[in-house]
XYZ file of C-alpha atoms in Angstrom:
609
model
C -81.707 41.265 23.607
C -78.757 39.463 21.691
C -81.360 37.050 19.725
C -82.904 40.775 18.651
C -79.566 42.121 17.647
C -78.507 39.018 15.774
C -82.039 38.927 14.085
C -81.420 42.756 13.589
C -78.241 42.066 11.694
C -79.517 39.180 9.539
C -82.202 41.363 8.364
C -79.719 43.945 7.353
C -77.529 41.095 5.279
C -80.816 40.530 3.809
C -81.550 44.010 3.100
C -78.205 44.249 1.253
C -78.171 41.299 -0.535
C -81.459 41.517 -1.921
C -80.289 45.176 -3.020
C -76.839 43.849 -4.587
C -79.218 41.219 -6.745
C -81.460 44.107 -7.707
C -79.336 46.560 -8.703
C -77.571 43.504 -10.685
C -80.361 42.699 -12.456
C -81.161 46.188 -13.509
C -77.649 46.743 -14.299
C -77.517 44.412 -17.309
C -80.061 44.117 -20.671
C -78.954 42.012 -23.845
C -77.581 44.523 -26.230
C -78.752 45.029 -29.814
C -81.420 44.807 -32.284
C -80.744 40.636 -34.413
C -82.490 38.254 -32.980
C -82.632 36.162 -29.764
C -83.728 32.804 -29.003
C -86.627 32.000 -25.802
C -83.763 31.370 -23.667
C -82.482 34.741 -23.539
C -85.438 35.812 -21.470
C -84.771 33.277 -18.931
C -81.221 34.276 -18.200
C -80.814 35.288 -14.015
C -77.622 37.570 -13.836
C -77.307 36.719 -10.197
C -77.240 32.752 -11.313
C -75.859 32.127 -14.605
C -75.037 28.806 -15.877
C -75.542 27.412 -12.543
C -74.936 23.790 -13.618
C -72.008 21.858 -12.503
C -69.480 22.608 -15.805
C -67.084 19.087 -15.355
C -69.776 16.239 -14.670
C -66.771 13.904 -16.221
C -64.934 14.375 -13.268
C -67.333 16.030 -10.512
C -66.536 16.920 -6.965
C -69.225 18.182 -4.195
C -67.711 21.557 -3.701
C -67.851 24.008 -6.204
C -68.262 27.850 -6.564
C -69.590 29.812 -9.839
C -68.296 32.817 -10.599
C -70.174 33.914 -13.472
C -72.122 37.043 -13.197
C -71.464 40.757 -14.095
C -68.196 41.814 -13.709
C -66.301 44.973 -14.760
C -64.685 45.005 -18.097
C -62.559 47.596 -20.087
C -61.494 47.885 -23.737
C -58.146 49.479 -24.427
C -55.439 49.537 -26.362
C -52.399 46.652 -26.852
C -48.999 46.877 -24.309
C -50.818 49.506 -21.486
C -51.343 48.797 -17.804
C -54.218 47.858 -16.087
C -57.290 50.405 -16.393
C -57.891 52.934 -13.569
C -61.387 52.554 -14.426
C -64.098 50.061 -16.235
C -66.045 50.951 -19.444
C -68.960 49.009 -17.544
C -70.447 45.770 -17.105
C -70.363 42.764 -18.783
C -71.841 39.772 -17.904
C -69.212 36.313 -17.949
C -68.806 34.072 -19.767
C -70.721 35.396 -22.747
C -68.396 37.367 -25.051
C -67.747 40.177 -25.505
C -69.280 40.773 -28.799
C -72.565 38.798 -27.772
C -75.518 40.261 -27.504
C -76.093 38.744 -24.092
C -72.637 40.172 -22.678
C -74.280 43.252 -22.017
C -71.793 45.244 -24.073
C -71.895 44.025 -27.542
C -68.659 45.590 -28.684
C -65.334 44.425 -31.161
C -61.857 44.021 -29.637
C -59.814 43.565 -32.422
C -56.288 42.180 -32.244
C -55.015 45.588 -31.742
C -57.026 46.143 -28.450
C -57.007 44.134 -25.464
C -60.115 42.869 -23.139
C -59.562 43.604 -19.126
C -61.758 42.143 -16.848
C -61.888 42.579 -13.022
C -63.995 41.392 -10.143
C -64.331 40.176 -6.368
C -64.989 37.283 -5.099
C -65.223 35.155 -1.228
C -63.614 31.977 -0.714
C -66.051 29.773 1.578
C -64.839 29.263 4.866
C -65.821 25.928 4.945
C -63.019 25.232 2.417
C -60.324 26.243 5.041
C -57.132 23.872 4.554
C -57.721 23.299 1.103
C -55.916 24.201 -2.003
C -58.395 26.665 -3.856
C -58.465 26.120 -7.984
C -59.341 28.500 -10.275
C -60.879 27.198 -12.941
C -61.500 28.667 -16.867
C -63.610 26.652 -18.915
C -62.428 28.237 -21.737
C -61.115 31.863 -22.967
C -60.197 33.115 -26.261
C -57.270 33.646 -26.796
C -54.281 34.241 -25.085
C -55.115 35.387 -21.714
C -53.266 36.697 -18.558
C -54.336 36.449 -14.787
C -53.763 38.019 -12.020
C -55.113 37.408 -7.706
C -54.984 40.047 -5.618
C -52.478 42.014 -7.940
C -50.033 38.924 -8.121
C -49.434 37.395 -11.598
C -50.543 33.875 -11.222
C -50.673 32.499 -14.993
C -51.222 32.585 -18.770
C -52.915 30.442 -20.747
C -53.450 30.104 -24.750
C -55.963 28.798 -26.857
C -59.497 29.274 -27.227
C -61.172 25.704 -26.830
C -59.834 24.205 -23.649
C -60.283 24.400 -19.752
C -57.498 25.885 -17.966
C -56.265 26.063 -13.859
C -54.837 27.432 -11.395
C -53.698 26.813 -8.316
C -54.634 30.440 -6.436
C -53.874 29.614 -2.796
C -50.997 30.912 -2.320
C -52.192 34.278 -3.266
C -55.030 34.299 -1.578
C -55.935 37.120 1.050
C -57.641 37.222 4.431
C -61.435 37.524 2.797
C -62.599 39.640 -0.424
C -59.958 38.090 -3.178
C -59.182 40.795 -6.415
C -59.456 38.626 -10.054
C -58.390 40.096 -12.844
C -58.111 38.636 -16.319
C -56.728 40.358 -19.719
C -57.362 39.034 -22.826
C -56.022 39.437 -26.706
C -57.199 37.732 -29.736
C -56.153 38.340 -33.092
C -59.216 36.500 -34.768
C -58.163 36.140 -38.362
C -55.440 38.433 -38.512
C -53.447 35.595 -36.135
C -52.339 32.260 -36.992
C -53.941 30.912 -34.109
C -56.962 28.290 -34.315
C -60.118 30.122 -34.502
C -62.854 28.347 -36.516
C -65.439 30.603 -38.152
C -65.117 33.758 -36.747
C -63.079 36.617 -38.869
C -62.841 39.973 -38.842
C -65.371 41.148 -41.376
C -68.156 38.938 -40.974
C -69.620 37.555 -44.290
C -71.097 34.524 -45.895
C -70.041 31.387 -44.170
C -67.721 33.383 -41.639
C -68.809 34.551 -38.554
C -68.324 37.865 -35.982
C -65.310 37.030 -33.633
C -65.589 35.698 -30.266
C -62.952 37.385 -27.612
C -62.573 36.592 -23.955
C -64.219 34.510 -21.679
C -66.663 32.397 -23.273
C -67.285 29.362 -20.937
C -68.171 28.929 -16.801
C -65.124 30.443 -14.495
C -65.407 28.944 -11.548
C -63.478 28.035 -7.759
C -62.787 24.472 -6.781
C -61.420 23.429 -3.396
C -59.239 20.087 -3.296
C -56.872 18.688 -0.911
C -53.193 19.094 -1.617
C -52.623 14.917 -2.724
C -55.548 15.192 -5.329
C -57.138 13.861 -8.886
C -56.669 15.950 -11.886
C -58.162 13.797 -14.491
C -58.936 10.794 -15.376
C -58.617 8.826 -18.729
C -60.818 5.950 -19.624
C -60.206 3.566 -22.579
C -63.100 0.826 -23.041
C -62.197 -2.673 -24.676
C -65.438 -4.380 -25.748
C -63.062 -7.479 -26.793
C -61.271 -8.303 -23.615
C -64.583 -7.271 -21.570
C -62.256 -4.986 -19.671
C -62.118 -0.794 -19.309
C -58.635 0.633 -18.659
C -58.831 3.704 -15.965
C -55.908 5.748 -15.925
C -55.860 8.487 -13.286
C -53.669 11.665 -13.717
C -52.704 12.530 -9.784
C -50.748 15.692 -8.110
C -48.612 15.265 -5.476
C -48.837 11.584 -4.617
C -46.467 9.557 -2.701
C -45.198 5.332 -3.050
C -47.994 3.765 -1.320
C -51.049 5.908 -2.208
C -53.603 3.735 -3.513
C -56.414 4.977 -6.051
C -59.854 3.084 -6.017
C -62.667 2.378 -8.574
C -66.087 1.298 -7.456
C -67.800 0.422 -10.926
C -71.498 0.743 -10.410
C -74.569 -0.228 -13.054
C -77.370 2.282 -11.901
C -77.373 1.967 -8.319
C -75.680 -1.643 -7.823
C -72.091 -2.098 -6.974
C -70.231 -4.386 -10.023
C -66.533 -3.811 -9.155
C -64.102 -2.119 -6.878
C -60.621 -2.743 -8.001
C -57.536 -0.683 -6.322
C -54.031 -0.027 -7.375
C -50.922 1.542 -6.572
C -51.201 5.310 -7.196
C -48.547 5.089 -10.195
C -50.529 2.579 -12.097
C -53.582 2.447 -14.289
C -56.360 0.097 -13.779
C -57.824 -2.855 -16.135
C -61.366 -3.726 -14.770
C -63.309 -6.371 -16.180
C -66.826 -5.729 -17.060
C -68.944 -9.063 -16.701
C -72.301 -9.264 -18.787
C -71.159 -5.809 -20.266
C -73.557 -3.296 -21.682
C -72.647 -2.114 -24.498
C -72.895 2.010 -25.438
C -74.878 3.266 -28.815
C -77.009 6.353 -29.925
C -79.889 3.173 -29.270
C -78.862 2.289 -26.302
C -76.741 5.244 -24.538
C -75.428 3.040 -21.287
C -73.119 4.500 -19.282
C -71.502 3.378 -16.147
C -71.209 5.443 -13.280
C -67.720 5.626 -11.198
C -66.702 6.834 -7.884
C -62.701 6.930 -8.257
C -61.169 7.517 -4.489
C -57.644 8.778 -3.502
C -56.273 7.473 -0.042
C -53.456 8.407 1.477
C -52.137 6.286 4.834
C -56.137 4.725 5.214
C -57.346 7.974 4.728
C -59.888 8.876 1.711
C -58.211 12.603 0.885
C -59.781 13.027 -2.624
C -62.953 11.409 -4.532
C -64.911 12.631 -7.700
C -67.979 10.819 -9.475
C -67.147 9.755 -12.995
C -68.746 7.408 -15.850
C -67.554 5.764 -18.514
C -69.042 3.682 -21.214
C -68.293 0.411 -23.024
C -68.048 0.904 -26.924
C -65.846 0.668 -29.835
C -65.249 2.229 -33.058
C -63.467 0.364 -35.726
C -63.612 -0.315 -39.382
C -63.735 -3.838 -41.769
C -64.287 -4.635 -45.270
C -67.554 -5.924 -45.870
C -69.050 -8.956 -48.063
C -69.361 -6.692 -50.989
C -65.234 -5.865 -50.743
C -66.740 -2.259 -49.276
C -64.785 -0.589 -46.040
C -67.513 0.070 -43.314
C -67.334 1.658 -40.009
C -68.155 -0.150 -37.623
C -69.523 0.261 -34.054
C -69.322 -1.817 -31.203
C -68.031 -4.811 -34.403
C -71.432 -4.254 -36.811
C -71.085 -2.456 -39.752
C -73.114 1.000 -38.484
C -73.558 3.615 -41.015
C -73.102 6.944 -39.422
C -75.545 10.516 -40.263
C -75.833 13.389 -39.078
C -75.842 17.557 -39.705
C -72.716 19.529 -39.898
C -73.349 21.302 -36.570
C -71.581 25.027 -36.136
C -72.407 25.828 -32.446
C -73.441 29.212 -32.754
C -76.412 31.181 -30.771
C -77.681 34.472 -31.628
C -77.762 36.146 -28.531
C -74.779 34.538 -27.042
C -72.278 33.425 -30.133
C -70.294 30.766 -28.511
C -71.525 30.759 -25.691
C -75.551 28.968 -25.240
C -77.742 31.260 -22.965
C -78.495 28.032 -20.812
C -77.784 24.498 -20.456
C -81.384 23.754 -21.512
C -80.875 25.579 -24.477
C -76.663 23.985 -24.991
C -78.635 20.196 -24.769
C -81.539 21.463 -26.776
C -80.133 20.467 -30.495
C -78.930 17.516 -29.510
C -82.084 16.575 -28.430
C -83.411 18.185 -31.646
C -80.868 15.765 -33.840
C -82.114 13.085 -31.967
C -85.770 13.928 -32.876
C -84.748 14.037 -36.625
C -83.447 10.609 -36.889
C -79.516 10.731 -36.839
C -77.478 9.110 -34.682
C -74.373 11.411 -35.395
C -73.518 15.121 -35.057
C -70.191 16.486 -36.817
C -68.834 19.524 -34.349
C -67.905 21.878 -37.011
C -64.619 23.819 -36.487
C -65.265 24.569 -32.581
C -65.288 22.331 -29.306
C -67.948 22.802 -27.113
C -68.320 22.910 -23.102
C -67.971 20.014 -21.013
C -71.206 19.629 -20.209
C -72.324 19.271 -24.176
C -70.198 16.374 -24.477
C -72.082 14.876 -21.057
C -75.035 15.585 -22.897
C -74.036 13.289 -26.024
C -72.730 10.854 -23.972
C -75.998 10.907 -22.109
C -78.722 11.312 -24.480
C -76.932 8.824 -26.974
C -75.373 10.303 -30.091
C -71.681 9.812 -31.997
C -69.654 12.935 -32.881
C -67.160 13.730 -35.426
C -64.837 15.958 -33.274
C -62.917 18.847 -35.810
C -60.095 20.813 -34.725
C -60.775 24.603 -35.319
C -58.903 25.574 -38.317
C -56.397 28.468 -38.139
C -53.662 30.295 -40.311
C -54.347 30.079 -44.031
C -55.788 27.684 -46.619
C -54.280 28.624 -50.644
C -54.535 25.867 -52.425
C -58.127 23.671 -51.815
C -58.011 20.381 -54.342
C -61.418 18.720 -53.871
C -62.016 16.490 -56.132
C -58.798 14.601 -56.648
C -55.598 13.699 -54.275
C -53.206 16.717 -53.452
C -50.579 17.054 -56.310
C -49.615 20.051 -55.296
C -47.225 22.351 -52.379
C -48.857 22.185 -49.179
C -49.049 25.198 -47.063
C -45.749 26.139 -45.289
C -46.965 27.558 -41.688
C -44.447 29.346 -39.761
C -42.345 27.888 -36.621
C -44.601 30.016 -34.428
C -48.298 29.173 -36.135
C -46.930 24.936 -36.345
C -46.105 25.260 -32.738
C -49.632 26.573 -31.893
C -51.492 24.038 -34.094
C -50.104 21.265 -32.412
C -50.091 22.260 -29.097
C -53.764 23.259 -29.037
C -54.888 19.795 -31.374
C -53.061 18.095 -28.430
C -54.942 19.874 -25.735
C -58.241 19.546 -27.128
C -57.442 15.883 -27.658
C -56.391 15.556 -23.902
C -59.659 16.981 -23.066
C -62.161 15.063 -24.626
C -60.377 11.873 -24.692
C -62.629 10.219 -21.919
C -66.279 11.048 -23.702
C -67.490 7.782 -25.250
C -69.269 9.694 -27.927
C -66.520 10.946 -29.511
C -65.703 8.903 -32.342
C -64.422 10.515 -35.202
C -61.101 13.128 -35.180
C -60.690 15.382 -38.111
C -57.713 17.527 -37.880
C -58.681 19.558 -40.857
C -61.260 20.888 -43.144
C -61.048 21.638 -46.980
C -57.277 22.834 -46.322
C -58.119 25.602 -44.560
C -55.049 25.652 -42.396
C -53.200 22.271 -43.696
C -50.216 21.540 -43.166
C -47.928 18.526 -43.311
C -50.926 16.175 -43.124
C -49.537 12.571 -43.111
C -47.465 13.487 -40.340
C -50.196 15.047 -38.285
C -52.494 12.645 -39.108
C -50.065 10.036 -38.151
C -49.743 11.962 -35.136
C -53.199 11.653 -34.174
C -53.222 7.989 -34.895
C -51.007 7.469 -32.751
C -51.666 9.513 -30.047
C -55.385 7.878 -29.947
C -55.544 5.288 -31.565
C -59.140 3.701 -29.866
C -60.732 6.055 -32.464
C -61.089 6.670 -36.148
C -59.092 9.880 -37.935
C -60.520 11.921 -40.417
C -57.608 13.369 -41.941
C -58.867 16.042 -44.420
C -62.505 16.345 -44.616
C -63.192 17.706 -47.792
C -59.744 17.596 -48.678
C -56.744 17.671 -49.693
C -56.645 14.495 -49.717
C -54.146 12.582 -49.204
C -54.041 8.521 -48.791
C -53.572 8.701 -45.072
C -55.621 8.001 -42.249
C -58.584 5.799 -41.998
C -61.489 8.105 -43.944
C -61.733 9.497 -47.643
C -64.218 12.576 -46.926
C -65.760 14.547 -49.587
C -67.623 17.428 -49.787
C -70.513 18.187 -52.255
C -73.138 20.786 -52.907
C -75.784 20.608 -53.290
C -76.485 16.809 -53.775
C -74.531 14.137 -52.374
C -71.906 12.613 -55.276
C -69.627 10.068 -55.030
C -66.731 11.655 -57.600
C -63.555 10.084 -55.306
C -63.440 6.521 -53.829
C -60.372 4.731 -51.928
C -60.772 0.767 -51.896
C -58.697 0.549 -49.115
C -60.242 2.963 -46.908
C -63.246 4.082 -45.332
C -65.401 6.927 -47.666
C -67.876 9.640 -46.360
C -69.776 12.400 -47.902
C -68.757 14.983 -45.544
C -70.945 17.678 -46.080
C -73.549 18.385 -48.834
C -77.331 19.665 -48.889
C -77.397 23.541 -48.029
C -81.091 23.498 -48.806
C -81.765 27.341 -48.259
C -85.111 28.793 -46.344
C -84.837 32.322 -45.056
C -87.857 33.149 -42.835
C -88.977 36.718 -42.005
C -88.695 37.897 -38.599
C -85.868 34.887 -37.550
C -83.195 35.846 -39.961
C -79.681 37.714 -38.514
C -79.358 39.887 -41.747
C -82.279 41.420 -43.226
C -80.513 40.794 -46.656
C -77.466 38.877 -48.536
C -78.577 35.855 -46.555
C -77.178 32.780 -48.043
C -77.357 29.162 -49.203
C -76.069 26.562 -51.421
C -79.837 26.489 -53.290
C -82.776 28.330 -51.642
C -87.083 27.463 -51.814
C -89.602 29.348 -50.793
C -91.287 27.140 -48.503
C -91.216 24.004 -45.826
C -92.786 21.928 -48.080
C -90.187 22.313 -50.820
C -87.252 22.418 -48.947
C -88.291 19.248 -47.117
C -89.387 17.865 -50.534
C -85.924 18.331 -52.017
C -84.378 17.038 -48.281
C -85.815 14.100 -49.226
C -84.931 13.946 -52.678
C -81.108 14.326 -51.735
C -81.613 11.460 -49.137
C -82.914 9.004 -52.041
C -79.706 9.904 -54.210
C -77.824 9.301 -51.010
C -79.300 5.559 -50.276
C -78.196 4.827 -53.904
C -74.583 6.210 -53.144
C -74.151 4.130 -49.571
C -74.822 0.845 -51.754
C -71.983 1.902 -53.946
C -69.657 3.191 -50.972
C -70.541 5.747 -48.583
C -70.305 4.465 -44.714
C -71.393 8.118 -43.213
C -72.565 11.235 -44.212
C -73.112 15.095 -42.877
C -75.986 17.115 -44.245
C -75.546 20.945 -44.127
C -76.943 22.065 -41.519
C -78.341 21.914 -37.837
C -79.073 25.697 -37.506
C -79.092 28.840 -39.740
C -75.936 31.093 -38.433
C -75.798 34.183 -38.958
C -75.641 35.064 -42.799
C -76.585 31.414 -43.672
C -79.923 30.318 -44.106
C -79.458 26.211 -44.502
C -80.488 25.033 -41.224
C -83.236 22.505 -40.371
C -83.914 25.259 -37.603
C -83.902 28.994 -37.621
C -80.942 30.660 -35.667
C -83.179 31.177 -32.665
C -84.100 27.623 -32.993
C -88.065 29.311 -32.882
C -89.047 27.330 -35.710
C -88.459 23.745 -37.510
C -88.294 24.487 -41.533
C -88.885 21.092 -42.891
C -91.598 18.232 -41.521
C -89.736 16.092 -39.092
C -91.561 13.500 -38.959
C -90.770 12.878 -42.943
C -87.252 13.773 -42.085
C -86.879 11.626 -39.638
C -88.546 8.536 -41.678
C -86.007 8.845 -44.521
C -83.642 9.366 -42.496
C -83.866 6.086 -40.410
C -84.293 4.500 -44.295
C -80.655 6.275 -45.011
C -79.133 4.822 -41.451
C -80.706 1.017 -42.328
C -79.204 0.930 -45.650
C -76.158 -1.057 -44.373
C -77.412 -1.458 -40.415
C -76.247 -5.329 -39.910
């Protein structure tokens, strides 16, 4: 009789559950009439981005929170709704197709969202973190009607420690959101208000995983790795919370499945571990080395997360021809890729799955560069994972913000810079230094370029000073595009359509930092059925990937004479522009690859030692 009951009662959680998924999935539909890509139709409301979103630093116990949650749209300075407008489906924005709601915000308006959520009871005695992996812009959050925390900036993870405020079982989240887009001084890359040309629709609210962590109160929050090819050594330096004298931290270096080192230290101190026979990291030969980091507290292990690392280094040296070259891991390596935006059809920032977020990577890979310039956004964690992983360099920008009214392009700066205010200054910095903070440990990030063709720039010897100094393992891209300014370790111009060396600095590295542009819109994958737009447009593959070519010719003859990398315009079409090598749904390839990916490998081996 009591196995009956309890079988009785299963089959009613059952019952229920299987109802709650239902209704979920019937609940939500993509919104809108543009185009999607094939990974739309795969989404699963009741499991969305299911991946682990920190493999950097990556625990056992997790909990996702995505899914469909309530949402409300109202205006600036009121209290918390009474009631929701609806669904929408986290973390896709709010304006995405895939949210489920598909409406503007505006910087007059602000974004509530609400839901429930269980903490497992297996997690009993821990401290329970709330995790954001990012959400734009400045954002407010509350547990169980206590305020717990605000964050802003739109690019980096954010957390919270929620334990305190934490109930007996079913725990109330709720988040508010405002975002000015480009009526705010505030970093925000290529969204703006009124969508047109090369500027995009604006992202607001949660755009990356939100998820629940459980870690014990002595614990490790990060963890900063700094290879040194030369001394054969890597430096781990882990950032703790509430350790005490005589903690000890351990690293157990491993190569595949084989134990290399295990080195321990005081809590307070970083670690220098030598590497023996090291493998060296490059877009040829992606090694990485896997790490289980351990904290222990009186003999006891109380935290440990699985990390990598890889051994590689980006410099720069004159060559025999009196010709600055960057280098990587101490041979001159010439560096090429596309300008790469980010941007999804269906979702905006945010990719409809991990397959589809690793998918042009892969897809630059298949084309022959070993480079990929992030364009005015940061991506999730797991992206970066994904370079490191699948063996490409990137060219990290910060998202430009404020204004840009003077651009100089094709000589050094001789005039005013812009002037931001105390406020906008104070933002720029703080979020350069966050983003900085947050991808500091992924090998493939080579390249930082605090600003592009002055939208946004400000005092740029000191920032780019600042940068230097801040990091200097890696090479700083001051001004791509300009102004320039002779600062920093990169000249970087921009040209369309062809590549054109009008600008050179003896004393510094120079890049073509953008050109091509080559324009094919194709019926039935294009976001606007008209005004679509490109720096010079063909009617077919065969010409676009004949003039592709053509560019890439003029551009062996210009790396001779100076250029050490290059960015072509672009990965994908977005939105209004038309210049990718794929369509924005990524359905179809407009040029041959195989021809692409020949010259290509001909542009790379121009200076390859």
């Amino acid at each position: 009789m009591i196995q009956h009951t309890h079988l009785k009662k299963f089959g009613v959680i059952v019952t229920m559950l299987l109802t709650t998924l239902s209704f979920n999935a019937q609940n939500w539909k993509p919104v809108g009439d543009k185009i999607k890509t094939k990974w739309a139709e795969q989404i699963d409301v009741n499991s969305v981005l299911p991946e682990y979103p920190r493999p950097i630093i990556e625990r056992e116990q997790w909990k996702n929170l995505n899914g469909l949650w309530d949402y409300s749209i109202q205006a600036v300075g009121q209290q918390k709704p009474s009631k929701s407008d609806g669904k929408i489906l986290v973390p896709f924005a709010v304006e995405s197709s895939l949210s489920g709601v598909g409406k503007r915000v505006g910087h007059e308006n602000e974004l509530w969202y609400e839901t429930n959520f269980e903490v497992p009871a297996d997690w009993d005695g821990k401290q329970i973190i709330l995790h954001f992996g990012a959400v734009d812009w400045k954002s407010e959050i509350w547990i169980n009607d206590i305020k717990v925390g605000s964050h802003t900036g739109g690019y980096t993870p954010f957390s919270f420690d929620i334990t305190p405020f934490l109930g007996e079982s079913n725990q109330n989240l709720v988040v508010k959101v405002w975002d000015p887009t480009s009526e705010g001084p505030q970093p925000r890359g290529k969204q703006v208000k009124n969508p047109e040309g090369i500027w995009y629709t604006p992202v607001t609210g949660i755009w990356q995983t939100v998820w629940l962590e459980p870690v014990s109160e002595k614990h490790i929050q990060n963890l900063r790795t700094t290879p040194n090819i030369d001394k054969n050594l890597v430096t781990v330096d882990p950032i703790l919370e509430n350790t005490t004298y005589g903690d000890i931290v351990e690293v157990t270096v491993k190569d595949g499945d084989k134990v290399i080192s295990v080195s321990k230290s005081n809590a307070t101190q970083a670690l220098e571990i030598p590497i023996a026979n090291q493998k060296l990291w490059s877009p040829e030969s992606p090694f990485l080395y896997r790490m289980t980091v351990k904290l222990i507290s009186e003999g006891v292990t109380v935290d440990q997360v699985e990390s990598y690392f890889a051994m590689r280094k980006i410099s720069k040296k004159r060559d025999e021809h009196g010709i600055v070259r960057m280098q990587l891991n101490n041979k001159d390596y010439f560096q090429f890729g596309p300008l790469d935006q980010g941007w999804w059809p269906d979702g905006l920032y945010t990719a409809p799955t991990d397959e589809a977020l690793k998918y042009d990577i892969v897809k630059t890979k298949e084309l022959g560069f070993n480079m990929i310039r992030k364009h005015v956004k940061v991506e999730p964690a797991r992206w970066y994972t994904h370079c490191d992983e699948l063996g490409i360099l990137v060219w990290q920008d910060m998202p430009n913000g404020d204004d840009a009214p003077i651009w100089q392009m094709r000589k050094y700066f001789d005039a005013n810079e812009l002037k931001r205010s105390a406020e906008s200054e104070a933002i720029y910095r703080k979020e350069w230094k966050d983003i900085m903070d947050y991808l500091y440990s992924y090998p493939s990030i080579v390249v930082w370029v605090p600003f592009n063709e002055a939208w946004g720039q400000f005092k740029t010897v000191e920032i780019t000073e600042w940068t230097q100094n801040y990091d200097p393992s890696r090479l700083i891209n001051s001004a791509s595009g300009g102004n320039h300014f002779q600062t920093g370790d990169i000249l970087d111009l921009h040209n369309y359509p062809g590549p054109e060396l009008y600008l050179y600095d003896a004393n510094r590295v120079n890049v073509l930092g953008e050109y091509g542009g080559i324009g094919l819109p194709l019926k039935g994958h294009l976001w606007n059925t008209e005004n679509n737009w490109g720096y010079v447009k063909f009617k077919n593959s065969k010409q676009t990937t004949d003039q592709y070519i053509a560019y890439a010719k003029e551009l062996i003859e210009l790396v001779k004479s100076g250029f050490s990398g290059a960015i072509y315009t672009q990965t994908t079409d977005v939105e209004g522009e038309v210049n990718g090598f794929m369509t924005y749904d990524r359905k179809v390839d407009k040029m041959d690859i195989e021809k692409v990916r020949s010259i290509n490998q001909k542009v790379i081996n121009t200076i390859q030692d």
